[in-house]
N, CA, C and O atoms as a MOPAC input file, in Angstrom:
PM7 MOZYME 1SCF
protein

 N     -6.94100 1   -40.79900 1     3.48400 1
 C     -6.30700 1   -39.46300 1     3.48300 1
 C     -7.04300 1   -38.44400 1     2.78800 1
 O     -7.51300 1   -38.62400 1     1.66500 1
 N     -7.16200 1   -37.23800 1     3.52300 1
 C     -8.02500 1   -36.12000 1     3.06000 1
 C     -6.97400 1   -35.16100 1     2.19600 1
 O     -5.85700 1   -34.88100 1     2.63100 1
 N     -7.42400 1   -34.74500 1     1.05500 1
 C     -6.53500 1   -33.83000 1     0.37100 1
 C     -7.22700 1   -32.44200 1     0.47900 1
 O     -8.43600 1   -32.37100 1     0.25700 1
 N     -6.52300 1   -31.35400 1     0.80400 1
 C     -7.03300 1   -30.09100 1     1.06900 1
 C     -6.39200 1   -29.05400 1    -0.03600 1
 O     -5.18500 1   -29.10100 1    -0.27300 1
 N     -7.06200 1   -28.32500 1    -0.55200 1
 C     -6.49900 1   -27.27300 1    -1.45200 1
 C     -6.48100 1   -25.79600 1    -0.92300 1
 O     -7.37100 1   -25.34700 1    -0.20000 1
 N     -5.42800 1   -25.10500 1    -1.33000 1
 C     -5.33200 1   -23.71900 1    -0.93100 1
 C     -5.79100 1   -22.84600 1    -2.18500 1
 O     -5.32500 1   -23.01100 1    -3.31200 1
 N     -6.79400 1   -21.86400 1    -1.84300 1
 C     -7.05900 1   -21.03300 1    -2.96000 1
 C     -5.95400 1   -20.52100 1    -3.63000 1
 O     -4.98700 1   -20.18200 1    -2.94800 1
 N     -5.91100 1   -20.38300 1    -5.02900 1
 C     -4.89200 1   -19.79100 1    -5.77700 1
 C     -4.76700 1   -18.27600 1    -5.42800 1
 O     -5.75600 1   -17.54500 1    -5.47100 1
 N     -3.51200 1   -17.81500 1    -5.07500 1
 C     -3.39500 1   -16.44300 1    -4.95600 1
 C     -2.30500 1   -16.02800 1    -5.78100 1
 O     -1.22500 1   -16.59700 1    -5.62000 1
 N     -2.42400 1   -15.04600 1    -6.71800 1
 C     -1.21100 1   -14.69200 1    -7.71600 1
 C     -0.14800 1   -13.98100 1    -6.76700 1
 O      1.00300 1   -13.88900 1    -7.19500 1
 N     -0.42600 1   -13.52000 1    -5.62700 1
 C      0.69200 1   -12.84200 1    -4.82000 1
 C      1.76900 1   -13.86100 1    -4.39300 1
 O      2.90900 1   -13.48800 1    -4.11400 1
 N      1.38000 1   -15.17800 1    -4.34600 1
 C      2.31500 1   -16.19300 1    -4.14700 1
 C      3.38500 1   -16.36300 1    -5.20700 1
 O      4.38000 1   -17.03100 1    -4.92700 1
 N      3.26000 1   -15.82900 1    -6.35700 1
 C      4.00000 1   -15.99700 1    -7.53200 1
 C      4.47400 1   -14.74000 1    -8.11800 1
 O      4.89800 1   -14.69500 1    -9.27300 1
 N      4.40300 1   -13.56100 1    -7.22700 1
 C      4.91800 1   -12.20200 1    -7.74800 1
 C      6.16700 1   -11.96900 1    -6.82100 1
 O      6.15700 1   -11.12300 1    -5.92700 1
 N      7.22700 1   -12.76800 1    -7.09200 1
 C      8.38900 1   -12.55700 1    -6.17900 1
 C      9.57100 1   -11.53200 1    -6.78100 1
 O     10.37400 1   -10.94100 1    -6.05800 1
 N      9.53100 1   -11.44500 1    -8.07200 1
 C     10.59300 1   -10.69000 1    -8.67200 1
 C      9.93200 1    -9.68000 1    -9.42500 1
 O      8.74600 1    -9.77400 1    -9.73900 1
 N     10.83000 1    -8.48700 1    -9.79700 1
 C     10.19100 1    -7.49800 1   -10.63600 1
 C      9.90400 1    -7.87600 1   -12.01900 1
 O      9.07200 1    -7.26800 1   -12.69100 1
 N     10.56400 1    -8.84700 1   -12.44400 1
 C     10.25400 1    -9.49800 1   -13.84300 1
 C      8.83200 1   -10.08100 1   -13.85000 1
 O      7.97800 1    -9.78200 1   -14.68500 1
 N      8.66400 1   -10.94500 1   -12.83500 1
 C      7.41100 1   -11.56600 1   -12.72900 1
 C      6.19900 1   -10.48600 1   -12.66900 1
 O      5.17900 1   -10.58100 1   -13.35100 1
 N      6.50700 1    -9.32200 1   -11.63600 1
 C      5.50000 1    -8.36900 1   -11.59500 1
 C      5.17100 1    -7.55000 1   -12.83700 1
 O      4.00300 1    -7.23100 1   -13.06200 1
 N      6.09100 1    -7.22600 1   -13.58900 1
 C      5.96200 1    -6.55400 1   -14.89400 1
 C      5.30600 1    -7.45700 1   -15.70700 1
 O      4.38600 1    -6.99700 1   -16.38300 1
 N      5.57600 1    -8.70300 1   -15.80600 1
 C      4.84200 1    -9.67300 1   -16.80900 1
 C      3.36300 1    -9.73200 1   -16.46700 1
 O      2.51300 1    -9.75400 1   -17.35700 1
 N      3.07200 1    -9.75600 1   -15.22900 1
 C      1.67900 1    -9.90200 1   -14.69300 1
 C      0.97100 1    -8.58100 1   -15.08600 1
 O     -0.18500 1    -8.66100 1   -15.50200 1
 N      1.55500 1    -7.41200 1   -14.99100 1
 C      0.85100 1    -6.19500 1   -15.16100 1
 C      0.83800 1    -6.14300 1   -16.49600 1
 O     -0.22400 1    -5.67900 1   -16.91000 1
 N      1.72000 1    -6.48200 1   -17.46700 1
 C      1.66500 1    -6.50000 1   -18.92700 1
 C      0.42600 1    -7.09600 1   -19.26700 1
 O     -0.39800 1    -6.46700 1   -19.93100 1
 N      0.19300 1    -8.39700 1   -18.82400 1
 C     -0.88500 1    -9.32000 1   -19.21400 1
 C     -2.20200 1    -8.59100 1   -18.73300 1
 O     -3.15400 1    -8.58900 1   -19.51300 1
 N     -2.30900 1    -8.05000 1   -17.66000 1
 C     -3.67200 1    -7.31200 1   -17.31400 1
 C     -3.91900 1    -6.05600 1   -18.28000 1
 O     -5.00800 1    -5.87800 1   -18.82500 1
 N     -2.70300 1    -5.10300 1   -18.46700 1
 C     -2.87000 1    -4.16200 1   -19.38100 1
 C     -3.39100 1    -4.55700 1   -20.73400 1
 O     -4.28200 1    -3.92900 1   -21.30500 1
 N     -2.76300 1    -5.68700 1   -21.25500 1
 C     -3.07500 1    -6.24200 1   -22.48300 1
 C     -4.48300 1    -6.62600 1   -22.65700 1
 O     -5.07100 1    -6.44200 1   -23.72300 1
 N     -5.05000 1    -7.17600 1   -21.58800 1
 C     -6.48400 1    -7.55900 1   -21.60300 1
 C     -7.26700 1    -6.39500 1   -21.86800 1
 O     -8.12900 1    -6.40800 1   -22.74600 1
 N     -6.98600 1    -5.22800 1   -21.05600 1
 C     -7.74400 1    -3.90800 1   -21.40900 1
 C     -8.84000 1    -3.67400 1   -20.41600 1
 O     -9.33600 1    -2.55200 1   -20.31600 1
 N     -9.27300 1    -4.75600 1   -19.61900 1
 C    -10.27300 1    -4.57800 1   -18.71200 1
 C     -9.91600 1    -3.63300 1   -17.45600 1
 O     -9.05100 1    -4.00400 1   -16.66300 1
 N    -10.58700 1    -2.41600 1   -17.28300 1
 C     -9.97600 1    -1.61100 1   -16.08400 1
 C    -10.09400 1    -2.41900 1   -14.77300 1
 O     -9.14500 1    -2.43000 1   -13.99000 1
 N    -11.15800 1    -3.05100 1   -14.53000 1
 C    -11.27900 1    -3.80700 1   -13.33900 1
 C    -10.27700 1    -4.83500 1   -13.03000 1
 O     -9.84500 1    -5.03700 1   -11.89500 1
 N     -9.88700 1    -5.54500 1   -14.19700 1
 C     -8.54800 1    -6.50800 1   -14.02100 1
 C     -7.39200 1    -5.80200 1   -13.80300 1
 O     -6.57800 1    -6.17600 1   -12.95900 1
 N     -7.19900 1    -4.60800 1   -14.61800 1
 C     -6.01000 1    -3.95600 1   -14.19700 1
 C     -5.77500 1    -3.38000 1   -12.80400 1
 O     -4.70200 1    -3.51000 1   -12.21400 1
 N     -6.90200 1    -2.69400 1   -12.27800 1
 C     -6.97400 1    -2.41400 1   -10.84200 1
 C     -6.65600 1    -3.65600 1    -9.95600 1
 O     -5.79400 1    -3.58500 1    -9.08000 1
 N     -7.35300 1    -4.77500 1   -10.19000 1
 C     -7.19800 1    -5.80400 1    -9.35900 1
 C     -5.76100 1    -6.33100 1    -9.46300 1
 O     -5.22600 1    -6.70300 1    -8.41900 1
 N     -5.06800 1    -6.40100 1   -10.64400 1
 C     -3.63700 1    -6.88800 1   -10.80600 1
 C     -2.80000 1    -5.86600 1   -10.00000 1
 O     -1.87800 1    -6.27800 1    -9.29700 1
 N     -3.09900 1    -4.50700 1   -10.08200 1
 C     -2.28400 1    -3.67200 1    -9.28000 1
 C     -2.41300 1    -3.82000 1    -7.77400 1
 O     -1.49200 1    -3.64000 1    -6.97700 1
 N     -3.68500 1    -4.17600 1    -7.46700 1
 C     -3.92300 1    -4.61700 1    -6.05000 1
 C     -2.97800 1    -5.91800 1    -5.53700 1
 O     -2.29000 1    -5.99000 1    -4.51800 1
 N     -3.16500 1    -6.82100 1    -6.49500 1
 C     -2.33400 1    -8.07900 1    -6.17700 1
 C     -0.81600 1    -7.68600 1    -5.99500 1
 O     -0.18700 1    -8.18100 1    -5.06000 1
 N     -0.25700 1    -6.86800 1    -6.80900 1
 C      1.22100 1    -6.53400 1    -6.84800 1
 C      1.50600 1    -5.76100 1    -5.70200 1
 O      2.57500 1    -5.90500 1    -5.10800 1
 N      0.52400 1    -4.83500 1    -5.28500 1
 C      0.68100 1    -3.97000 1    -3.94900 1
 C      0.59300 1    -4.88400 1    -2.75700 1
 O      1.34500 1    -4.68400 1    -1.80300 1
 N     -0.34900 1    -5.95900 1    -2.74300 1
 C     -0.22900 1    -6.78600 1    -1.67700 1
 C      1.14600 1    -7.64700 1    -1.67500 1
 O      1.66300 1    -7.91400 1    -0.59100 1
 N      1.66300 1    -8.02600 1    -2.73500 1
 C      2.94300 1    -8.86200 1    -2.67900 1
 C      4.06000 1    -7.99600 1    -2.35800 1
 O      5.07700 1    -8.45600 1    -1.83900 1
 N      3.91300 1    -6.63700 1    -2.66600 1
 C      5.00800 1    -5.73300 1    -2.07900 1
 C      4.86300 1    -5.23400 1    -0.73100 1
 O      5.82000 1    -4.77600 1    -0.10600 1
 N      3.68100 1    -5.31200 1    -0.26300 1
 C      3.27700 1    -4.89400 1     1.11600 1
 C      2.32800 1    -3.67200 1     0.97300 1
 O      2.81800 1    -2.59500 1     0.63100 1
 N      1.11900 1    -3.76900 1     1.19300 1
 C      0.22700 1    -2.54800 1     0.89500 1
 C      0.48700 1    -1.47200 1     1.76700 1
 O      0.27600 1    -0.32700 1     1.36700 1
 N      0.94000 1    -1.69200 1     2.97000 1
 C      1.20100 1    -0.44300 1     3.65400 1
 C      2.48000 1     0.32500 1     3.10400 1
 O      2.44300 1     1.55500 1     3.08700 1
 N      3.47700 1    -0.26700 1     2.70700 1
 C      4.57000 1     0.28200 1     2.13400 1
 C      4.17800 1     0.94700 1     0.78300 1
 O      4.62600 1     2.07100 1     0.55700 1
 N      3.41400 1     0.36900 1    -0.08900 1
 C      2.95500 1     0.84200 1    -1.43100 1
 C      2.24100 1     1.98000 1    -1.05000 1
 O      2.53600 1     3.04600 1    -1.58900 1
 N      1.22200 1     1.93200 1    -0.09100 1
 C      0.44200 1     3.21000 1     0.07500 1
 C      1.10900 1     4.29900 1     0.48100 1
 O      0.83400 1     5.41300 1     0.03700 1
 N      2.18400 1     4.05900 1     1.48800 1
 C      3.06200 1     5.15900 1     2.01000 1
 C      3.90500 1     5.87100 1     0.69300 1
 O      3.99200 1     7.07100 1     0.43400 1
 N      4.43300 1     4.82100 1     0.02800 1
 C      5.29100 1     5.44400 1    -1.18200 1
 C      4.47800 1     6.17100 1    -2.22100 1
 O      4.94600 1     7.02700 1    -2.97100 1
 N      3.21100 1     5.76100 1    -2.20800 1
 C      2.27400 1     6.41400 1    -3.23000 1
 C      1.62400 1     7.71000 1    -2.58300 1
 O      0.97100 1     8.51000 1    -3.25300 1
 N      1.85200 1     7.84400 1    -1.26500 1
 C      1.07300 1     9.09200 1    -0.60100 1
 C     -0.29600 1     8.87200 1    -0.64200 1
 O     -1.12000 1     9.71600 1    -0.99400 1
 N     -0.58000 1     7.55500 1    -0.22500 1
 C     -2.15600 1     7.29100 1    -0.24900 1
 C     -2.57600 1     6.53100 1     1.12200 1
 O     -1.64600 1     5.97900 1     1.71100 1
 N     -3.68000 1     6.45200 1     1.61400 1
 C     -4.19700 1     5.73600 1     2.72700 1
 C     -4.15400 1     4.28200 1     2.45400 1
 O     -4.58200 1     3.96200 1     1.34500 1
 N     -3.72000 1     3.31100 1     3.24300 1
 C     -3.70500 1     1.93800 1     3.00800 1
 C     -5.14900 1     1.46700 1     2.68900 1
 O     -5.34500 1     0.71700 1     1.73200 1
 N     -6.21200 1     1.92200 1     3.52400 1
 C     -7.49300 1     1.46300 1     3.37200 1
 C     -8.06400 1     1.94900 1     2.07800 1
 O     -8.75400 1     1.19100 1     1.39600 1
 N     -7.80400 1     3.20300 1     1.69800 1
 C     -8.35600 1     3.72800 1     0.51600 1
 C     -7.71700 1     3.08600 1    -0.62700 1
 O     -8.37300 1     3.05100 1    -1.66800 1
 N     -6.49100 1     2.54500 1    -0.61300 1
 C     -5.76600 1     1.90800 1    -1.65000 1
 C     -6.23800 1     0.48300 1    -1.80300 1
 O     -6.31000 1     0.03900 1    -2.94900 1
 N     -6.52700 1    -0.19300 1    -0.90800 1
 C     -7.30300 1    -1.45400 1    -0.90100 1
 C     -8.65900 1    -1.25600 1    -1.67800 1
 O     -9.03600 1    -1.97700 1    -2.60200 1
 N     -9.28200 1    -0.25800 1    -1.20800 1
 C    -10.68500 1    -0.17800 1    -1.87600 1
 C    -10.46600 1     0.28600 1    -3.42600 1
 O    -11.15100 1    -0.28100 1    -4.27700 1
 N     -9.67600 1     1.14500 1    -3.76600 1
 C     -9.36700 1     1.62700 1    -5.04300 1
 C     -9.00700 1     0.49800 1    -6.00000 1
 O     -9.47000 1     0.45200 1    -7.13900 1
 N     -8.16700 1    -0.41300 1    -5.50800 1
 C     -7.39500 1    -1.44800 1    -6.27700 1
 C     -8.26000 1    -2.80000 1    -6.29400 1
 O     -7.82000 1    -3.77600 1    -6.90100 1
 N     -9.50800 1    -2.85400 1    -5.61600 1
 C    -10.11700 1    -3.92100 1    -5.72600 1
 C    -11.00400 1    -4.22000 1    -7.01500 1
 O    -11.30800 1    -3.25400 1    -7.71400 1
 N    -11.38700 1    -5.33700 1    -7.33400 1
 C    -12.29700 1    -5.61900 1    -8.59900 1
 C    -13.39000 1    -4.57700 1    -8.74200 1
 O    -13.69300 1    -4.17400 1    -9.86500 1
 N    -14.00000 1    -4.12000 1    -7.64200 1
 C    -15.21300 1    -3.25900 1    -7.66700 1
 C    -14.72800 1    -1.89400 1    -7.36100 1
 O    -15.59100 1    -1.02500 1    -7.23200 1
 N    -13.42800 1    -1.55500 1    -7.21900 1
 C    -12.86400 1    -0.19300 1    -6.95500 1
 C    -13.04300 1     0.66400 1    -8.14900 1
 O    -13.40600 1     0.14500 1    -9.20400 1
 N    -12.82100 1     1.91300 1    -8.06800 1
 C    -12.71100 1     2.92700 1    -9.11300 1
 C    -11.57500 1     3.86700 1    -9.02500 1
 O    -11.81200 1     5.06100 1    -8.84500 1
 N    -10.35400 1     3.43500 1    -9.13600 1
 C     -9.27400 1     4.00100 1    -8.97100 1
 C     -9.13500 1     5.17600 1   -10.02300 1
 O     -9.46800 1     4.92500 1   -11.18100 1
 N     -8.69300 1     6.37300 1    -9.72300 1
 C     -8.48100 1     7.36000 1   -10.57600 1
 C     -7.28000 1     7.09000 1   -11.36000 1
 O     -6.49300 1     6.20400 1   -11.02600 1
 N     -7.10500 1     7.85500 1   -12.43800 1
 C     -5.86900 1     7.59200 1   -13.23300 1
 C     -4.65800 1     8.09300 1   -12.38200 1
 O     -3.57200 1     7.51400 1   -12.41400 1
 N     -4.89000 1     9.15900 1   -11.64800 1
 C     -3.75000 1     9.62100 1   -10.84300 1
 C     -3.31300 1     8.67600 1    -9.87100 1
 O     -2.13100 1     8.51800 1    -9.56800 1
 N     -4.36100 1     7.99000 1    -9.33800 1
 C     -4.03100 1     7.02600 1    -8.17200 1
 C     -3.22700 1     5.74400 1    -8.82100 1
 O     -2.37400 1     5.12200 1    -8.18800 1
 N     -3.60500 1     5.44600 1   -10.12600 1
 C     -2.89600 1     4.27900 1   -10.79000 1
 C     -1.57700 1     4.69900 1   -11.12200 1
 O     -0.66300 1     3.88100 1   -11.01700 1
 N     -1.33000 1     5.96100 1   -11.54200 1
 C     -0.04200 1     6.40000 1   -11.76000 1
 C      0.89800 1     6.44700 1   -10.45800 1
 O      2.06100 1     6.04600 1   -10.49600 1
 N      0.30200 1     6.96600 1    -9.31300 1
 C      1.12200 1     6.92100 1    -8.13600 1
 C      1.40600 1     5.50600 1    -7.69700 1
 O      2.51300 1     5.24800 1    -7.22500 1
 N      0.54900 1     4.63700 1    -7.81200 1
 C      0.86700 1     3.21000 1    -7.36100 1
 C      1.98400 1     2.63700 1    -8.39100 1
 O      2.99300 1     2.07900 1    -7.96000 1
 N      1.76600 1     2.79100 1    -9.63800 1
 C      2.81900 1     2.36500 1   -10.53300 1
 C      4.03200 1     2.79900 1   -10.23600 1
 O      4.98800 1     2.02500 1   -10.26100 1
 N      4.18200 1     4.29500 1    -9.86400 1
 C      5.38600 1     4.85500 1    -9.46500 1
 C      6.05600 1     4.17800 1    -8.16300 1
 O      7.26100 1     3.96500 1    -8.02500 1
 N      5.08600 1     3.89700 1    -7.27800 1
 C      5.56400 1     3.34700 1    -6.00200 1
 C      6.01400 1     1.74700 1    -6.27600 1
 O      6.71800 1     1.15700 1    -5.45600 1
 N      5.59700 1     1.18300 1    -7.36000 1
 C      6.06100 1    -0.12700 1    -7.54900 1
 C      7.29600 1    -0.09600 1    -8.46100 1
 O      7.76500 1    -1.15900 1    -8.86900 1
 N      7.84300 1     1.10000 1    -8.80000 1
 C      8.92000 1     1.20000 1    -9.83200 1
 C      8.53700 1     0.61500 1   -11.10300 1
 O      9.30400 1    -0.18900 1   -11.63200 1
 N      7.44000 1     0.92600 1   -11.65100 1
 C      6.84500 1     0.51100 1   -12.87500 1
 C      6.37400 1     1.65100 1   -13.64100 1
 O      5.83900 1     2.55900 1   -13.00400 1
 N      6.49400 1     1.76700 1   -15.04200 1
 C      6.27100 1     2.98700 1   -15.82900 1
 C      5.11400 1     2.34300 1   -16.90800 1
 O      5.16100 1     1.16800 1   -17.27300 1
 N      4.18600 1     3.19900 1   -17.30600 1
 C      3.44700 1     2.86800 1   -18.44300 1
 C      4.18400 1     3.28100 1   -19.64000 1
 O      4.72200 1     4.38800 1   -19.67700 1
 N      4.24200 1     2.45000 1   -20.63500 1
 C      4.92500 1     2.79000 1   -21.86800 1
 C      4.15200 1     2.66900 1   -23.16300 1
 O      4.03000 1     1.58800 1   -23.74000 1
 N      3.62000 1     3.82800 1   -23.62000 1
 C      2.64300 1     3.58100 1   -24.81600 1
 C      3.50000 1     2.93500 1   -26.09200 1
 O      4.68300 1     3.17100 1   -26.34000 1
 N      2.72800 1     2.18100 1   -26.73500 1
 C      3.32600 1     1.61000 1   -27.98600 1
 C      2.01400 1     1.44400 1   -28.93900 1
 O      0.87700 1     1.19500 1   -28.53700 1
 N      2.40300 1     1.62700 1   -30.22900 1
 C      1.37000 1     1.52300 1   -31.38700 1
 C      0.68300 1     0.23200 1   -31.48600 1
 O      1.31500 1    -0.82400 1   -31.44900 1
 N     -0.60800 1     0.28400 1   -31.61200 1
 C     -1.26700 1    -0.99800 1   -31.77200 1
 C     -1.66100 1    -1.34700 1   -33.26700 1
 O     -2.33500 1    -2.33900 1   -33.54400 1
 N     -1.16000 1    -0.40100 1   -34.25700 1
 C     -1.05200 1    -0.75500 1   -35.55400 1
 C      0.36500 1    -0.70100 1   -36.07900 1
 O      1.21000 1    -0.01300 1   -35.50600 1
 N      0.63400 1    -1.39500 1   -37.13100 1
 C      2.00500 1    -1.38000 1   -37.56900 1
 C      2.41800 1     0.13300 1   -37.95700 1
 O      1.71200 1     0.97900 1   -38.50700 1
 N      3.75500 1     0.24200 1   -37.52000 1
 C      4.25900 1     1.63200 1   -37.68500 1
 C      4.45600 1     1.93500 1   -39.09400 1
 O      4.55700 1     3.13500 1   -39.34800 1
 N      4.53600 1     1.10200 1   -40.09000 1
 C      4.66000 1     1.49400 1   -41.48100 1
 C      3.44000 1     2.13100 1   -42.05600 1
 O      3.52300 1     2.84900 1   -43.05300 1
 N      2.21700 1     1.86600 1   -41.40600 1
 C      1.16600 1     2.45200 1   -42.04600 1
 C      1.06100 1     3.99200 1   -41.72100 1
 O      1.35900 1     4.43200 1   -40.61100 1
 N      0.62200 1     4.77700 1   -42.75100 1
 C      0.45600 1     6.30100 1   -42.48900 1
 C     -0.73900 1     6.60100 1   -41.53600 1
 O     -1.79600 1     5.97000 1   -41.54900 1
 N     -0.43800 1     7.66500 1   -40.68900 1
 C     -1.52300 1     7.98900 1   -39.75500 1
 C     -2.48100 1     9.01000 1   -40.69300 1
 O     -2.04800 1     9.99800 1   -41.28700 1
 N     -3.83000 1     8.56600 1   -40.69400 1
 C     -4.87100 1     9.33700 1   -41.43300 1
 C     -5.33700 1    10.44400 1   -40.47000 1
 O     -5.72500 1    10.22100 1   -39.32300 1
 N     -5.26100 1    11.70900 1   -41.06600 1
 C     -5.60200 1    12.81100 1   -40.39900 1
 C     -7.11800 1    12.88900 1   -40.47100 1
 O     -7.68800 1    12.52700 1   -41.50000 1
 N     -7.79200 1    13.34400 1   -39.42800 1
 C     -9.20300 1    13.61600 1   -39.46300 1
 C     -9.69700 1    14.65900 1   -40.38000 1
 O     -9.06300 1    15.71200 1   -40.45000 1
 N    -10.71900 1    14.49100 1   -41.06500 1
 C    -11.32700 1    15.36300 1   -41.92500 1
 C    -12.08800 1    16.36400 1   -41.26300 1
 O    -12.80400 1    15.93800 1   -40.35800 1
 N    -12.11800 1    17.65400 1   -41.49600 1
 C    -12.92500 1    18.69100 1   -40.79000 1
 C    -14.44500 1    18.49200 1   -41.12100 1
 O    -15.28600 1    19.24800 1   -40.63600 1

C-alpha cells in the first residue's frame, strides 16, 4: 500500500473569521513583513482572490504578486486588503501601560 501526502496549505484551515483573525494575528506578532504579506495572500486565497481583489479595488494578478513571499505590497495595499477581508489593524502597546513614556531630549 502506497501512502501519499498532500502539501500542507493553510488555506484549508481558514474557514471562519475567527480562524482568519488568529492566523493574521500570529503573522503580525512575528513581525516579518514577508510573512505578513504571505499570510494576507493565504487569507485572500481562502476568501477568493478575485473577490478580494475586486473589493480592494486592485487587479487580481497584481494582488497575487504583492501578497507573495517575495512581493512588496505597499502599506496602502495592505490596508485595502485588510478592509476587503473585514479586518482592521489595532495598535496596542508593547510595553506595560503603567510605565511613563519618556520624552525625547532635544
